[in-house]
Amino acid sequence: MIIPPGPLKVMVATKPVDFRKGAIGLAALVEHELAGKPFSGVAWVFRSKRANRIKLLVWDGSGLVLVSKVLQTGAFHWPRAADGVMRLSAAQMSALFEGLQWSRMHVPSTPKPIAVQ
């Protein structure tokens, strides 16, 4: 199983990272620099300096999964490079991975259910 069960939570590291890092190096970066939990089932997305490559890191319950993609032409649409992280919906992540304009994806807000008495 590559994707953990349930709704996928996606966190994006907005600052470019050293793409020589593998799964363990990126997990350490998540934990120590981004104050995240790399083994929680959250998908973490990283970009290269030129923004034509991305890496996805996710814990699937039995190990770390690292996916890498290089665009042949163009670059991934990315938020301004800054320190920190931002959250994306699964649909926005899918658009980002395809090289599309992810910020144009509509993310519906779901109201919290009212407790049954």
XYZ file of C-alpha atoms in Angstrom:
117
model
C 0.000 0.000 0.000
C 1.636 3.278 -1.092
C -0.982 5.725 0.162
C -2.140 5.427 3.789
C -5.865 4.813 4.321
C -8.199 7.727 4.960
C -7.984 11.304 3.755
C -4.516 12.243 2.551
C -2.847 15.160 4.314
C -0.188 16.830 2.155
C 2.450 19.215 3.476
C 4.744 21.148 1.135
C 8.202 22.368 2.103
C 8.271 25.745 0.354
C 12.055 26.193 0.473
C 14.143 24.228 -2.081
C 16.094 21.274 -0.666
C 19.283 19.462 -1.614
C 18.076 16.771 -4.012
C 20.982 14.484 -3.139
C 19.024 13.629 0.033
C 17.257 10.299 0.086
C 14.322 9.096 2.195
C 16.211 9.111 5.503
C 17.735 12.552 4.890
C 14.360 14.041 3.958
C 12.712 12.421 6.990
C 15.382 14.010 9.198
C 14.721 17.373 7.521
C 10.975 17.025 8.200
C 11.563 16.227 11.847
C 14.350 18.668 12.722
C 13.843 21.676 10.432
C 10.121 21.599 9.616
C 8.913 20.392 13.045
C 6.850 17.633 11.418
C 6.409 13.916 11.948
C 7.742 11.963 8.951
C 6.255 8.653 10.181
C 2.668 9.872 10.629
C 1.286 9.073 7.167
C 1.424 12.696 6.009
C 2.761 13.109 2.469
C 5.662 15.581 2.352
C 6.542 17.327 -0.921
C 9.946 18.850 -1.685
C 11.221 20.862 -4.653
C 14.581 21.331 -6.295
C 16.207 24.716 -6.725
C 15.164 24.997 -10.408
C 11.618 23.759 -9.593
C 11.683 21.184 -12.390
C 11.962 18.255 -9.952
C 9.894 17.222 -6.945
C 10.127 14.450 -4.368
C 7.270 13.033 -2.308
C 7.935 11.298 0.989
C 5.278 9.306 2.849
C 5.265 6.599 5.512
C 2.897 3.821 4.412
C 2.900 1.897 7.695
C 5.730 -0.461 6.803
C 8.386 1.875 5.396
C 9.192 5.208 3.839
C 8.098 5.651 0.222
C 10.062 8.134 -1.877
C 8.698 9.210 -5.269
C 10.633 11.508 -7.573
C 9.494 13.279 -10.742
C 11.451 15.359 -13.262
C 9.608 17.495 -15.801
C 11.106 17.285 -19.284
C 10.125 20.890 -20.065
C 9.005 23.760 -17.891
C 8.781 23.845 -14.108
C 6.348 22.919 -11.369
C 4.080 25.749 -10.211
C 5.305 26.494 -6.734
C 4.585 29.033 -4.002
C 7.246 31.660 -3.306
C 10.374 30.090 -1.849
C 10.386 30.736 1.888
C 11.115 28.898 5.086
C 8.284 26.770 6.367
C 5.512 24.541 5.109
C 2.061 24.878 3.631
C -0.800 22.420 3.361
C -2.376 21.216 0.108
C -5.486 19.160 -0.501
C -5.149 15.809 -2.262
C -6.612 17.387 -5.435
C -4.111 20.247 -5.326
C -1.292 17.751 -4.798
C -2.452 15.769 -7.813
C -2.438 18.938 -9.948
C 1.016 19.905 -8.659
C 2.363 16.431 -9.471
C 0.982 16.720 -13.017
C 2.705 20.080 -13.467
C -0.595 21.984 -13.529
C -1.535 25.241 -11.807
C -2.505 23.707 -8.431
C -3.551 27.062 -6.933
C -6.573 27.155 -9.276
C -7.990 23.933 -7.802
C -11.155 24.551 -5.795
C -10.968 23.141 -2.291
C -14.489 22.903 -0.857
C -14.797 23.624 2.827
C -16.537 20.899 4.730
C -18.476 22.008 7.810
C -17.923 20.070 10.987
C -20.799 17.692 11.744
C -23.171 18.672 14.501
C -23.052 16.286 17.430
C -26.072 14.019 17.739
C -27.754 14.302 21.111
